[in-house]
Tab-separated table of C-alpha atoms in Angstrom:
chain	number	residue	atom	x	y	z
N	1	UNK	CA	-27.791	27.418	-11.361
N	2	UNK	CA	-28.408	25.138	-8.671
N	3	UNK	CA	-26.902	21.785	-8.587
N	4	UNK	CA	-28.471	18.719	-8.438
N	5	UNK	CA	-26.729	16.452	-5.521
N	6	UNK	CA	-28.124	12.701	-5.252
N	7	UNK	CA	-27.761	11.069	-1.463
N	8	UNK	CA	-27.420	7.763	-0.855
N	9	UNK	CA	-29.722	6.044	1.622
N	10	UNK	CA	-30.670	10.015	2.712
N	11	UNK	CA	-32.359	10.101	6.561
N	12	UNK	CA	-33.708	13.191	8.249
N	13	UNK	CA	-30.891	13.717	10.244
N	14	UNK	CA	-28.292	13.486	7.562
N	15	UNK	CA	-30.746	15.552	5.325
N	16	UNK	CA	-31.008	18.375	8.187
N	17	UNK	CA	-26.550	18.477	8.556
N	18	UNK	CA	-26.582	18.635	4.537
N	19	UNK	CA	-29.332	21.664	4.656
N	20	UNK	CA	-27.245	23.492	7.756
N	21	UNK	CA	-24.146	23.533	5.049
N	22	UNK	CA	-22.235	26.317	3.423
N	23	UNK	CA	-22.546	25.321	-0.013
N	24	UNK	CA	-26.507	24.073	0.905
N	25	UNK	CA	-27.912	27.042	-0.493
N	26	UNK	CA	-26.532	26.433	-4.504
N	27	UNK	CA	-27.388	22.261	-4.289
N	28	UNK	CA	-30.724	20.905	-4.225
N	29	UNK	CA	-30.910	17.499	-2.232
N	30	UNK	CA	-32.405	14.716	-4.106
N	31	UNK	CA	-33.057	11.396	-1.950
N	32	UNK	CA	-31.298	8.376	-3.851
N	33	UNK	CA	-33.550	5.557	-2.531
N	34	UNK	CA	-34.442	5.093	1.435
N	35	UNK	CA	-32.228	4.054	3.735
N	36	UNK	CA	-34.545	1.459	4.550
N	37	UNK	CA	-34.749	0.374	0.674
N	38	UNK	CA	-30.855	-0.003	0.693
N	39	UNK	CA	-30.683	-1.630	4.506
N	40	UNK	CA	-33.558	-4.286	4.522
N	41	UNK	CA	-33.935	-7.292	5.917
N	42	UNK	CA	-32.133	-8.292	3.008
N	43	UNK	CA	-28.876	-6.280	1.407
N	44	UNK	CA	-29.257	-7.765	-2.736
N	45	UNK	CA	-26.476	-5.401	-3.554
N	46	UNK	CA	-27.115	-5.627	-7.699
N	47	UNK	CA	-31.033	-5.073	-7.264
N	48	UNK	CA	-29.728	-2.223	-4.544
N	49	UNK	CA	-27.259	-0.892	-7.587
N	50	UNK	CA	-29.930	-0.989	-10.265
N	51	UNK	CA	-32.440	0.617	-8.487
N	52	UNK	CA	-30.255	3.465	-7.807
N	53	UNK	CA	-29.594	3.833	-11.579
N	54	UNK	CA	-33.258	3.009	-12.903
N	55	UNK	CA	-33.813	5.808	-10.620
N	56	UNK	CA	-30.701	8.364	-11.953
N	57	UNK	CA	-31.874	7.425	-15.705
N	58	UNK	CA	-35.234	9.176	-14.838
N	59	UNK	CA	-33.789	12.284	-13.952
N	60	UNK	CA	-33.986	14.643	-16.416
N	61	UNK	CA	-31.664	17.116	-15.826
N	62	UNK	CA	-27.971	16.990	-15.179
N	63	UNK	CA	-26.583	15.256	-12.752
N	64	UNK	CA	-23.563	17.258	-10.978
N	65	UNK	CA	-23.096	14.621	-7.795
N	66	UNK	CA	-23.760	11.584	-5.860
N	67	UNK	CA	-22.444	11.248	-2.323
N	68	UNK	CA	-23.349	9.025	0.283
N	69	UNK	CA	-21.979	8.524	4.143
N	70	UNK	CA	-23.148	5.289	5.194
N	71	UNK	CA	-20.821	2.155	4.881
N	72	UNK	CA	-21.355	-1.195	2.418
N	73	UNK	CA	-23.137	-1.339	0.275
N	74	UNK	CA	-23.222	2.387	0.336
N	75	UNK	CA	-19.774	3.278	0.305
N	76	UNK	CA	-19.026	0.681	-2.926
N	77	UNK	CA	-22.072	1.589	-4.811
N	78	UNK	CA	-20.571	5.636	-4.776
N	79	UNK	CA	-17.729	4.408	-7.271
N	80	UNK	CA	-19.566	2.369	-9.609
N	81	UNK	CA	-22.728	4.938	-9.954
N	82	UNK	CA	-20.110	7.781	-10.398
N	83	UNK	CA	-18.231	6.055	-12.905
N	84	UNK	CA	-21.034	5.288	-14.875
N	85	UNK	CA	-22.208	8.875	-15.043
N	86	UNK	CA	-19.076	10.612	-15.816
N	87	UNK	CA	-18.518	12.127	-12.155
N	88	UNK	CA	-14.874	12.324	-10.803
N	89	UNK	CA	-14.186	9.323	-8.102
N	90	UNK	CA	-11.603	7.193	-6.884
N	91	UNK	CA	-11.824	3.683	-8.326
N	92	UNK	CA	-13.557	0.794	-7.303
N	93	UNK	CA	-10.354	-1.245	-6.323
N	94	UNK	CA	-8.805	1.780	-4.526
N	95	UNK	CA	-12.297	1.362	-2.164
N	96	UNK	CA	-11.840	-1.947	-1.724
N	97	UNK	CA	-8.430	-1.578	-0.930
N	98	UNK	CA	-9.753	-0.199	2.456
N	99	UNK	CA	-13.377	-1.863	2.935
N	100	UNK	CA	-11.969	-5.259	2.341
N	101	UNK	CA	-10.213	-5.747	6.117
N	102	UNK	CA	-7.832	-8.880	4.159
N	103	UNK	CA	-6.702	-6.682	1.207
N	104	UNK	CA	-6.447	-3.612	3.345
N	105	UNK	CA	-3.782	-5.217	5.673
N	106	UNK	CA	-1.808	-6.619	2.269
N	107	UNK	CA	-2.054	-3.124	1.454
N	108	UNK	CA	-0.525	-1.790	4.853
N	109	UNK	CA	2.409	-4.261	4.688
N	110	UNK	CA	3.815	-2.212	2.045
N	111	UNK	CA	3.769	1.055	3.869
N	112	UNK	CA	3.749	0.708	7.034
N	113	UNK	CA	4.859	-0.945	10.325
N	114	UNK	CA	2.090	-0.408	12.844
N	115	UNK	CA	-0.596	-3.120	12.381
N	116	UNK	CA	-1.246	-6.470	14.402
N	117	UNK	CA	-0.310	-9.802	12.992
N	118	UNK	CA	-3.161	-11.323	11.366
N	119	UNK	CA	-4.240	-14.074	9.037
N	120	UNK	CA	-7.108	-15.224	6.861
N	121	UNK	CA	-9.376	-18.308	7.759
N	122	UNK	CA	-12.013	-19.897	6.068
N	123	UNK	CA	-14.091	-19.759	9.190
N	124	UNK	CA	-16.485	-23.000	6.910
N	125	UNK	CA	-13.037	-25.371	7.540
N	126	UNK	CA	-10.841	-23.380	9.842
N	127	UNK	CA	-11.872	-24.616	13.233
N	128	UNK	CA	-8.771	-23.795	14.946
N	129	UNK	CA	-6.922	-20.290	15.148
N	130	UNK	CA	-3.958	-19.910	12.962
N	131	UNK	CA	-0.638	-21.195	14.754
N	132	UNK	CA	1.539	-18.496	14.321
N	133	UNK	CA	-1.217	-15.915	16.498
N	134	UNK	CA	-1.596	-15.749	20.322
N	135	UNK	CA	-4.650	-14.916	22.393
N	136	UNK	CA	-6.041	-12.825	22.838
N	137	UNK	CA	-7.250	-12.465	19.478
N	138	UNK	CA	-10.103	-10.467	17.482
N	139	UNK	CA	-12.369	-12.712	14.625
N	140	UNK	CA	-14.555	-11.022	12.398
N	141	UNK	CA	-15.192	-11.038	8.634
N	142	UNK	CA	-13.292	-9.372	5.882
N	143	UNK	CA	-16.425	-7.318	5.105
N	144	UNK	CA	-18.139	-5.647	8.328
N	145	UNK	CA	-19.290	-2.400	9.374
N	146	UNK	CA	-19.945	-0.436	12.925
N	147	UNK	CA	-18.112	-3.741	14.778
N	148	UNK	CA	-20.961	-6.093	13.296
N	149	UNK	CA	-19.365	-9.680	14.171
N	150	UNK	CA	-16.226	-8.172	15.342
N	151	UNK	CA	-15.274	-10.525	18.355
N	152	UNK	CA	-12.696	-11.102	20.707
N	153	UNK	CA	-11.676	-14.173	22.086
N	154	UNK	CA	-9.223	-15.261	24.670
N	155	UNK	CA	-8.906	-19.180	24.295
N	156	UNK	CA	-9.412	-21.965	21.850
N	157	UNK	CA	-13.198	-22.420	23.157
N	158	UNK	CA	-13.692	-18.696	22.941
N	159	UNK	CA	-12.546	-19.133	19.390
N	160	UNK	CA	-14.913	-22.422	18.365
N	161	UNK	CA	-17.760	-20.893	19.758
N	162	UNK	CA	-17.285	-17.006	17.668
N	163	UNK	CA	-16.878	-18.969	14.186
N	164	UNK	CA	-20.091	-20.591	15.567
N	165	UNK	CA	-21.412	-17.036	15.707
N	166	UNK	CA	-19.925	-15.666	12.804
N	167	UNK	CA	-21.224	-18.486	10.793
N	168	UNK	CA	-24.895	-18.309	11.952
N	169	UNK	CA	-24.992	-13.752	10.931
N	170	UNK	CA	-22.613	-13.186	7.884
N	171	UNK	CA	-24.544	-14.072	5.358
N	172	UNK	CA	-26.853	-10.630	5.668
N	173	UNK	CA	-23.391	-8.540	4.431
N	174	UNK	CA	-21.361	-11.537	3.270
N	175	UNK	CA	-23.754	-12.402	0.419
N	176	UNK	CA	-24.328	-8.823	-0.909
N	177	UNK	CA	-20.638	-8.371	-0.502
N	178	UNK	CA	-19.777	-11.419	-2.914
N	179	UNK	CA	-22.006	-9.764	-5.526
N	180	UNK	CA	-19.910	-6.486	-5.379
N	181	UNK	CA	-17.184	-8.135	-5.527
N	182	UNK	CA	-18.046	-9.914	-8.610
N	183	UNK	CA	-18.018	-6.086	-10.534
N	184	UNK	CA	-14.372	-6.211	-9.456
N	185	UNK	CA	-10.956	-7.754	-10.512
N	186	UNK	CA	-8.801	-8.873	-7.470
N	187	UNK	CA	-5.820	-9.595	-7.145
N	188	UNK	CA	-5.018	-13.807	-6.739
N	189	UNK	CA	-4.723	-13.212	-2.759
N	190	UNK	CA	-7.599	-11.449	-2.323
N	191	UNK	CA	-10.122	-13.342	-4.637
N	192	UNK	CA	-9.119	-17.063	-3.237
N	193	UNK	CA	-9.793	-16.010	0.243
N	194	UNK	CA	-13.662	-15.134	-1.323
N	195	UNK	CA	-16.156	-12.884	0.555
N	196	UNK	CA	-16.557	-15.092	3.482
N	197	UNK	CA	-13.281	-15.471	4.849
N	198	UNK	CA	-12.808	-13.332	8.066
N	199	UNK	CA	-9.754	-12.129	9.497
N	200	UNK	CA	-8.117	-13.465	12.589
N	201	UNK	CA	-5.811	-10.513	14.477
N	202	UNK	CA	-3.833	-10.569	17.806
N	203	UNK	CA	-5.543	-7.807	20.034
N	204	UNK	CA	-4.113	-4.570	20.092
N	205	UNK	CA	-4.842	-2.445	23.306
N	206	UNK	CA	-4.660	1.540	23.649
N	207	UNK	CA	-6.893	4.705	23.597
N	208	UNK	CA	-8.846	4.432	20.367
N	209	UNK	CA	-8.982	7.521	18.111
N	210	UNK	CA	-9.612	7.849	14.411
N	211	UNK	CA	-7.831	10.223	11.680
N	212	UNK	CA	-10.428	12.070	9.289
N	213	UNK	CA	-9.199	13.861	6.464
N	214	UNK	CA	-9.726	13.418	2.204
N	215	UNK	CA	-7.195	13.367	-0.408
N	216	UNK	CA	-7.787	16.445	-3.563
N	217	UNK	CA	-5.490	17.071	-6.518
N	218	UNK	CA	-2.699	14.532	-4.945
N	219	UNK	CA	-2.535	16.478	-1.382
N	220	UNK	CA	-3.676	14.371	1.334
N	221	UNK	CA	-5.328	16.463	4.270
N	222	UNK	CA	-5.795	15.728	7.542
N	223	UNK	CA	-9.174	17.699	9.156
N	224	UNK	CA	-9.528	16.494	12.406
N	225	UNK	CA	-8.784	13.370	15.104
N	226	UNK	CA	-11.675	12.139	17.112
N	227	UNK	CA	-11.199	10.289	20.562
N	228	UNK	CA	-13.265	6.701	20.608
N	229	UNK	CA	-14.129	6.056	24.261
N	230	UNK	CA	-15.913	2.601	25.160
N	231	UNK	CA	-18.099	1.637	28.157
N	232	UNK	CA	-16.217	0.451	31.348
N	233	UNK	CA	-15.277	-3.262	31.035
N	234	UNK	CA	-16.838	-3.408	27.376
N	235	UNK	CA	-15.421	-2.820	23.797
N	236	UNK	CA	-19.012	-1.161	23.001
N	237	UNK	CA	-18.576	2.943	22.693
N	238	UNK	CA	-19.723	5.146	24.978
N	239	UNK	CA	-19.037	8.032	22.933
N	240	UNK	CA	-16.950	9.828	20.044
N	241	UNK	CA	-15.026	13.143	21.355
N	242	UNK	CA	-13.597	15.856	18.980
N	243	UNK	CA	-10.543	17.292	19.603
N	244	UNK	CA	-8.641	14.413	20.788
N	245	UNK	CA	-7.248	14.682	24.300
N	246	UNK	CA	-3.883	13.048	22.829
N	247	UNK	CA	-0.340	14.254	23.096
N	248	UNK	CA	0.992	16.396	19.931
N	249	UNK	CA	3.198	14.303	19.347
N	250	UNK	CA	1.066	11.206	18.954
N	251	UNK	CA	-1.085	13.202	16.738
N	252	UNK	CA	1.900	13.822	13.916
N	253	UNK	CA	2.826	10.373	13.900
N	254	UNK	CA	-1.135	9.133	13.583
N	255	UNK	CA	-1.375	11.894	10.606
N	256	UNK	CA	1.901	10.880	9.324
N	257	UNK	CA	1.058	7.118	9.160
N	258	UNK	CA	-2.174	8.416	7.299
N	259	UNK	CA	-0.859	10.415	4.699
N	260	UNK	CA	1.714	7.022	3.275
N	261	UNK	CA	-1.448	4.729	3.387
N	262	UNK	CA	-3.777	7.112	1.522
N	263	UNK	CA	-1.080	8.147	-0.939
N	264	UNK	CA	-0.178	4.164	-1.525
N	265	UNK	CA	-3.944	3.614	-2.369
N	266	UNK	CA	-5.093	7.001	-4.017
N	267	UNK	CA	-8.457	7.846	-3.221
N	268	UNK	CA	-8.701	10.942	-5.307
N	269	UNK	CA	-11.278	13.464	-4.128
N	270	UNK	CA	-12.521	11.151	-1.151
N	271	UNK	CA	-13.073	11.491	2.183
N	272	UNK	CA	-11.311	8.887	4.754
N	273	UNK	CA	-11.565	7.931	8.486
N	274	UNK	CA	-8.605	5.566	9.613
N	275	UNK	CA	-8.972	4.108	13.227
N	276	UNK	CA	-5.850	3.557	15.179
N	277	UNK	CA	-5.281	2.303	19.036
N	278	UNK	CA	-2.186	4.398	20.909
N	279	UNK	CA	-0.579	2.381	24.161
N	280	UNK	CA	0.369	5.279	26.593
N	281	UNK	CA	2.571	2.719	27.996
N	282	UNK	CA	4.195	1.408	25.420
N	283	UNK	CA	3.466	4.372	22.831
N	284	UNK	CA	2.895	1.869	20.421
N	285	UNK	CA	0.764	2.709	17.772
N	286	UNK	CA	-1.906	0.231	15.658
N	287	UNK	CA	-4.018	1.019	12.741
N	288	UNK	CA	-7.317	-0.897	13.446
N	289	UNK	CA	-9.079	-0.192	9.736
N	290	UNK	CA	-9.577	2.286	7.228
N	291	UNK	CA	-12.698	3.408	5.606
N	292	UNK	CA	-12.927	5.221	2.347
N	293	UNK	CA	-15.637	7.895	3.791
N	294	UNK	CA	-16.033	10.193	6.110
N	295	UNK	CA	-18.214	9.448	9.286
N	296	UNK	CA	-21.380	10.580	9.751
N	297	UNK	CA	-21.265	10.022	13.423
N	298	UNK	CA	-19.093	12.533	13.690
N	299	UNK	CA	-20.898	15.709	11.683
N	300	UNK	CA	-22.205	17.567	14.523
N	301	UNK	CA	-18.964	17.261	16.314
N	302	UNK	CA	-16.834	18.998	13.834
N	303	UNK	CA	-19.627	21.560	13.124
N	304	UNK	CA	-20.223	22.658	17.236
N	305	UNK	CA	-16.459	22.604	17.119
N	306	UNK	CA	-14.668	23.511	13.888
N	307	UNK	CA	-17.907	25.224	12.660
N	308	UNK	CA	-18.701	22.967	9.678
N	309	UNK	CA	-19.884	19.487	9.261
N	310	UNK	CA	-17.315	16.986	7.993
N	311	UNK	CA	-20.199	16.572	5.274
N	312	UNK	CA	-19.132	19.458	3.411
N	313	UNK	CA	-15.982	18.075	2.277
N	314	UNK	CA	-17.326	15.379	1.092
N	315	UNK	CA	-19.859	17.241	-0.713
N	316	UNK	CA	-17.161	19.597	-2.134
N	317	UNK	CA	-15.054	16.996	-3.533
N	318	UNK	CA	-17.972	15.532	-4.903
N	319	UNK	CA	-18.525	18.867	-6.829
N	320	UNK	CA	-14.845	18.952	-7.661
N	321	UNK	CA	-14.065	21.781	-5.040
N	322	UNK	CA	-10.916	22.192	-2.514
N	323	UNK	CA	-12.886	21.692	1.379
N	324	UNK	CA	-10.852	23.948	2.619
N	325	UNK	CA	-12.294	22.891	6.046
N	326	UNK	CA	-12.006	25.628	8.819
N	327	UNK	CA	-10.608	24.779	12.357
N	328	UNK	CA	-11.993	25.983	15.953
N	329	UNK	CA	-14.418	28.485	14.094
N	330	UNK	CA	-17.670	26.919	16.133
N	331	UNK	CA	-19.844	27.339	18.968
N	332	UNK	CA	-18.503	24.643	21.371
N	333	UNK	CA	-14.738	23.426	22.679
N	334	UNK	CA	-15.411	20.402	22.725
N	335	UNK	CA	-18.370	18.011	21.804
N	336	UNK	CA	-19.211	14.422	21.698
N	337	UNK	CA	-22.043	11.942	20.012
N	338	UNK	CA	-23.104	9.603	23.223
N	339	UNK	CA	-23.961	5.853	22.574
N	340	UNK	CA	-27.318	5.095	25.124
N	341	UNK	CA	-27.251	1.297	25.095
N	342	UNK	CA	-28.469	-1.381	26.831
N	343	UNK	CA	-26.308	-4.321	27.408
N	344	UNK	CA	-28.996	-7.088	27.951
N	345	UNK	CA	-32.199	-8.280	25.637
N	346	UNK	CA	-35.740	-6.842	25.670
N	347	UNK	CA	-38.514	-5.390	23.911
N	348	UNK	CA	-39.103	-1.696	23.335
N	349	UNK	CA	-42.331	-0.858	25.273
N	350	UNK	CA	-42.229	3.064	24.963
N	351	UNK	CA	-40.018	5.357	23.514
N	352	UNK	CA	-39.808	9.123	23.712
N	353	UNK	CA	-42.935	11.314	21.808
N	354	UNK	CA	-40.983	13.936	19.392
N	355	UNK	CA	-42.558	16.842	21.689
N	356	UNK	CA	-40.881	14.960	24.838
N	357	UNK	CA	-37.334	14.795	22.796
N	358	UNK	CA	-37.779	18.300	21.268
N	359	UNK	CA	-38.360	19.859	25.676
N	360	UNK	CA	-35.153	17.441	26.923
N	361	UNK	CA	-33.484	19.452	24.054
N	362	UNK	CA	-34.735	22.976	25.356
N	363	UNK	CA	-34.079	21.944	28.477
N	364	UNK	CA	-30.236	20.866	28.148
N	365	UNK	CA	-28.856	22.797	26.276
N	366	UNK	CA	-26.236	21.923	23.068
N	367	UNK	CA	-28.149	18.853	22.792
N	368	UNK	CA	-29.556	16.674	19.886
N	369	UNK	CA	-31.305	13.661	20.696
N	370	UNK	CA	-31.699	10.654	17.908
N	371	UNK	CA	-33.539	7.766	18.627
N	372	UNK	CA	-32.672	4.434	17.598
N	373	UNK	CA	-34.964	1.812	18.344
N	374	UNK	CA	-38.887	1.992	18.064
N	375	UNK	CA	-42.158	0.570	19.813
N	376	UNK	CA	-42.402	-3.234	19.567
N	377	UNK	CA	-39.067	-4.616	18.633
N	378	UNK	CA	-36.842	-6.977	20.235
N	379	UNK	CA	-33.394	-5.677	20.466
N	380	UNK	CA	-31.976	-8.838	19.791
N	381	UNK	CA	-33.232	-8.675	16.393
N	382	UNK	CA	-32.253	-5.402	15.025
N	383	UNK	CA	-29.123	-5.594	12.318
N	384	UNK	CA	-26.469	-3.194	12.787
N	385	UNK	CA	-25.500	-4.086	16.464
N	386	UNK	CA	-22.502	-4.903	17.640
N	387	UNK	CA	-21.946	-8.155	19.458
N	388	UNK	CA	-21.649	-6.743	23.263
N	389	UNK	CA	-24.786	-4.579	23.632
N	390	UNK	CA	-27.962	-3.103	21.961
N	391	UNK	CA	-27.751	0.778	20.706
N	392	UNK	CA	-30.859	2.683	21.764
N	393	UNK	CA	-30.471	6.035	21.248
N	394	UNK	CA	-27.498	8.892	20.024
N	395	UNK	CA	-27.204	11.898	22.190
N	396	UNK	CA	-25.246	14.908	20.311
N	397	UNK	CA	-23.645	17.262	22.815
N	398	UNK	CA	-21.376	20.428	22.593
N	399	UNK	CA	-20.079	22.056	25.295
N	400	UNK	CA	-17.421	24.025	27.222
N	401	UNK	CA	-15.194	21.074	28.831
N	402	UNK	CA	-15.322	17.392	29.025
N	403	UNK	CA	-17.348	17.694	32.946
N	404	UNK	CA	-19.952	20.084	31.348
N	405	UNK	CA	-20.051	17.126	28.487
N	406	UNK	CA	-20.896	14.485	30.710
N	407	UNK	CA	-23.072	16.537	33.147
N	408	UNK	CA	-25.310	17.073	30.173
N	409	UNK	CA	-25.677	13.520	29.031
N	410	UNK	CA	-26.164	12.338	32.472
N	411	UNK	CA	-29.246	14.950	32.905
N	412	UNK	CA	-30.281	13.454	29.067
N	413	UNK	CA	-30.230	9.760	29.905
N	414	UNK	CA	-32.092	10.621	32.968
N	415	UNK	CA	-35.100	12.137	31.449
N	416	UNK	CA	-35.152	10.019	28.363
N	417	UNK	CA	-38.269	7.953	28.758
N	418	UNK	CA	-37.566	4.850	27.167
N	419	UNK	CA	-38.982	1.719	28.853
N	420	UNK	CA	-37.709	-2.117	27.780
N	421	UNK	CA	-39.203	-4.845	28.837
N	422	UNK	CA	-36.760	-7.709	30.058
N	423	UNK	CA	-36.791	-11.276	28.031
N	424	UNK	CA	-35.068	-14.407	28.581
């Protein structure tokens, strides 16, 4: 008997990774609400949540799972829905042990050694940094997602001017996150610094990678690390690499560091991503953040290289199953999802026709294109932007080595018609 699988926020891309799947052909794929329904112009996180279960209460036949790969409010609503309909899931407080960037360092001081010194500011009253930090420093709130207000600053006016920033933008997650948070019990810490304090930490410098893995029946299980490389002279990526180029070594202690945290916080049958910065000079090691999901970002790369999409585990914990997720069984050596950006303002005059994306494809081969901007808008508008440049389209490669990689991006971006108009 098939079984019926709710998605969170469900796109055609996601959808198309979820119907490529082992396990595809026994689930059938019901969309939980749009993504656009869930990221508006407005996030109203309880109208979000009872929408989602208006919706579920409909349904009239059993509900086996709900699974979702996008961030807040996605990744908090998972816990509460499940909960509420009997399915197994790790607890509310065990997710916001790692969304919530203030309780997730209280958490790592218990554990572990390897994360920046930090404080919490009131960024309303706090208008200088904290005194026992140095520059350079990063700001950004205690709830953000995909580096959304994340800013680094290397003097006092540097500082002044990002709460000015900060201050202006956090209400579109800051608000929805203080209704969440109301659903939860905190400890004192954590619920006098409210959902509008940010975090202040000393920067930490490095080659950025992140740890995937998921946690079933108490054994924590590392799946895969995935290199982070950013733009020349900018903290904006360029593009995620699976496998990670770093020494062995390195690798045991990242996966070492990850197994204590998850253990400390639980997260039964969930997927995790944990990002971490490694000093080849110093071979210092510093967890940036942990999320209690898997990313989505990185689907294609484990299926061109480990021949199945990091989805699946999450969709076989979901159903209660072991992943046992398979390693170097796919097409590709090594693959990467490129960032196309733009680092200045403008308006989209054209983008790429779907039969012009569909012959670049044909044309270079290993390649899935994914537009992220349309006709018309002003790219200083769009939400879910980092602070240092404007995200215009993903570029999905597998391929032999890391110079076939790049040779086939370079032959994407230069065929990929998309024409911006410059603005002041």
């Amino acid at each position: 008997m098939s079984k019926n699988v709710f998605v969170l926020g469900m796109d055609e891309h996601n959808r198309a990774v979820l119907e490529a799947m082992p396990d595809a052909a026994e689930c059938t794929f019901h969309p939980l609400l749009t993504f656009d329904e869930i990221y508006g112009e407005e996030i109203d996180f309880n109208a979000v949540l009872a929408a989602a279960q208006r919706q579920l209460d409909a349904f009239s036949g059993p509900i086996d799972a709900i699974i979702g790969f996008w961030d807040f409010p996605v990744s908090t609503m998972l816990p509460l829905l499940r909960r509420r309909y009997g399915l197994p899931t790790a607890s509310i407080e065990q997710v916001l042990m790692c969304e919530h960037k203030y309780w997730s360092r209280l958490v790592q001081q218990r554990v572990i050694e390897e994360y920046p010194a930090f404080a919490v500011i009131d960024p309303d009253n706090d208008g200088e940094p904290p005194e026992e930090l140095r520059y350079p420093m990063w700001i950004k709130p205690v709830k953000s997602f995909a580096s959304v207000l994340a800013i680094g600053v290397a003097d006092q006016d540097a500082y002044r001017e990002a709460i000015e920033t900060i201050l202006a933008r956090m209400d579109w997650v800051a608000t929805p996150f203080e209704a969440l948070l109301e659903h939860v019990e905190l400890p004192a810490d954590v619920a006098a610094a409210g959902a509008r304090a940010c975090l202040v930490e000393e920067a930490i410098v490095g080659r950025q990678v992140t740890v995937e893995g998921y946690r079933y029946r108490g054994e924590v299980v590392i799946y895969g690390v995935v290199d982070s490389i950013s733009y020349d002279n900018s903290p904006s990526f360029l593009r995620y690499q699976y496998p990670s180029s770093l020494p062995e070594e390195v690798i045991a202690r990242l996966e070492d560091i990850s197994r204590r945290l998850v253990t400390e916080i639980g997260l039964e049958r969930m997927t995790f991503n944990i990002e971490y910065f490694w000093d080849p000079g110093t071979d210092a090691i510093s967890l940036l953040e942990i999320n209690s999901r898997h990313s989505q970002s990185h689907a294609e790369l484990f299926a061109d290289v480990d021949g199945m999409a990091n989805h699946a585990a999450m969709l076989r914990l979901a159903l209660d199953r072991d992943p046992r997720f398979p390693r170097r069984e796919g097409r590709y050596d090594v693959a990467a999802k490129w960032f196309v950006r733009r680092f200045s303002d403008g308006i989209v005059r054209r983008v790429p026709t779907h039969e012009e994306i569909e012959a670049i494809q044909h044309i270079v081969p290993g390649t899935t294109i994914e537009l992220a901007v349309h006709e018309g808008e002003r790219l200083s508008e769009l939400h879910r932007q980092d602070n240092y440049s404007y995200q215009l389209a993903n570029v999905y490669i597998g391929a032999s080595n890391e110079a076939e990689l790049t040779e086939r991006f370079d032959q994407v971006v230069a065929a990929l018609p998309i024409e911006i108009d410059d603005v002041d």
